[in-house]
Short mmCIF file of C-alpha atoms and ligand atoms in Angstrom, two decimals:
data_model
loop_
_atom_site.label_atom_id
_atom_site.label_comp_id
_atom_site.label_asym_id
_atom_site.label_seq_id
_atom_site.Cartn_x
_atom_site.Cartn_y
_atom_site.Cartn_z
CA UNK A 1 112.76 115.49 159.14
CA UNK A 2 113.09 119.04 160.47
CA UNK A 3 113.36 121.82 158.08
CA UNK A 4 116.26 124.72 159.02
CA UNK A 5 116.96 128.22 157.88
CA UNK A 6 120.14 129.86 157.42
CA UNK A 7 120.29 133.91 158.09
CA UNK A 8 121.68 135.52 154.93
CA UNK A 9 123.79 138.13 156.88
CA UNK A 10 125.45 136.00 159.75
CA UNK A 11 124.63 132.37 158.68
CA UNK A 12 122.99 131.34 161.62
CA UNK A 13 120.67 127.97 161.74
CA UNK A 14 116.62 128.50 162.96
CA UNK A 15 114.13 125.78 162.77
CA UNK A 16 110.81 126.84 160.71
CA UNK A 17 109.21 127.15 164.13
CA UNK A 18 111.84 129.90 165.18
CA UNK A 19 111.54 131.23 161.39
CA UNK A 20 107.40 132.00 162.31
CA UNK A 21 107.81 133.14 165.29
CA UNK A 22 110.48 136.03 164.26
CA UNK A 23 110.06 139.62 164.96
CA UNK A 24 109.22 141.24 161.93
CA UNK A 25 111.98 138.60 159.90
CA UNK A 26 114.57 140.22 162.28
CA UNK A 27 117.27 137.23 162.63
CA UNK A 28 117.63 136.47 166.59
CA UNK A 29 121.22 136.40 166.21
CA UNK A 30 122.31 139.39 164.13
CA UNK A 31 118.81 141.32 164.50
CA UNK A 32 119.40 141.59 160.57
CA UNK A 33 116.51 141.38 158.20
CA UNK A 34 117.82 140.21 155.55
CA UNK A 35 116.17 137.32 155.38
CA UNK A 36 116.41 133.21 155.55
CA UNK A 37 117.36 130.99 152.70
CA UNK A 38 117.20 126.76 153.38
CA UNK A 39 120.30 126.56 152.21
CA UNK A 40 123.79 128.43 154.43
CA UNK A 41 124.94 131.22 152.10
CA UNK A 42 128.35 129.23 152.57
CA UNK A 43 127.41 126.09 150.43
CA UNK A 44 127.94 127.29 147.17
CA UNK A 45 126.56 127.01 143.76
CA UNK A 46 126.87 122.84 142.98
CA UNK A 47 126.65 123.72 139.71
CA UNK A 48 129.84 125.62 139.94
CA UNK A 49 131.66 123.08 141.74
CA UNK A 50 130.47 120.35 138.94
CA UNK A 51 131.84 122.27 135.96
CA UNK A 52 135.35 122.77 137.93
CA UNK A 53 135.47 118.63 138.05
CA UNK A 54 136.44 117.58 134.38
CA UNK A 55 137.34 113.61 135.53
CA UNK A 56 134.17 111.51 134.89
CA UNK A 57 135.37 109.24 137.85
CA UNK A 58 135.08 112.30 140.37
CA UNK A 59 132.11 113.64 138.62
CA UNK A 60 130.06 110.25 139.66
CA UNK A 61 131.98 110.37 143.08
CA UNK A 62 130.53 113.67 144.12
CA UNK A 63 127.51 112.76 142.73
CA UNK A 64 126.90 109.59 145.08
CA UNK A 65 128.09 111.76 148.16
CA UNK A 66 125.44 114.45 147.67
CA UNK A 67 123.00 111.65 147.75
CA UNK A 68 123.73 110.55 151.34
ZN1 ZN B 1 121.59 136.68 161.44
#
């Protein structure tokens, strides 16, 4: 299972190949260096979304669907 990187200014995907290879951390999209993350700036905080679902029925749903 391959391993990917988001870029923390423009979101874009590298593989942890690309992510050694970078010039000095610069993103090879944006040129930014802000830096990689393994998870997209975009998804969120799940523990935010769990405390906005109050039904215990939904709570399990999500649950099961984050373990696919
Ligand atoms: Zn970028």
């Amino acid at each position: 299972m391959e391993t990917f990187f988001y870029c923390q200014s423009c979101d874009s995907k590298i593989t942890i190949d690309q992510l050694a290879l970078l010039n000095e951390g610069k993103c090879p999209s944006c040129g930014s260096i802000e830096g990689f993350s393994s998870v997209p700036k975009n998804e969120g905080d799940p523990f935010e979304t769990v405390t906005v679902i109050n039904d215990a029925e939904l709570l399990e749903k999500s649950f099961e669907e984050g373990n696919q």
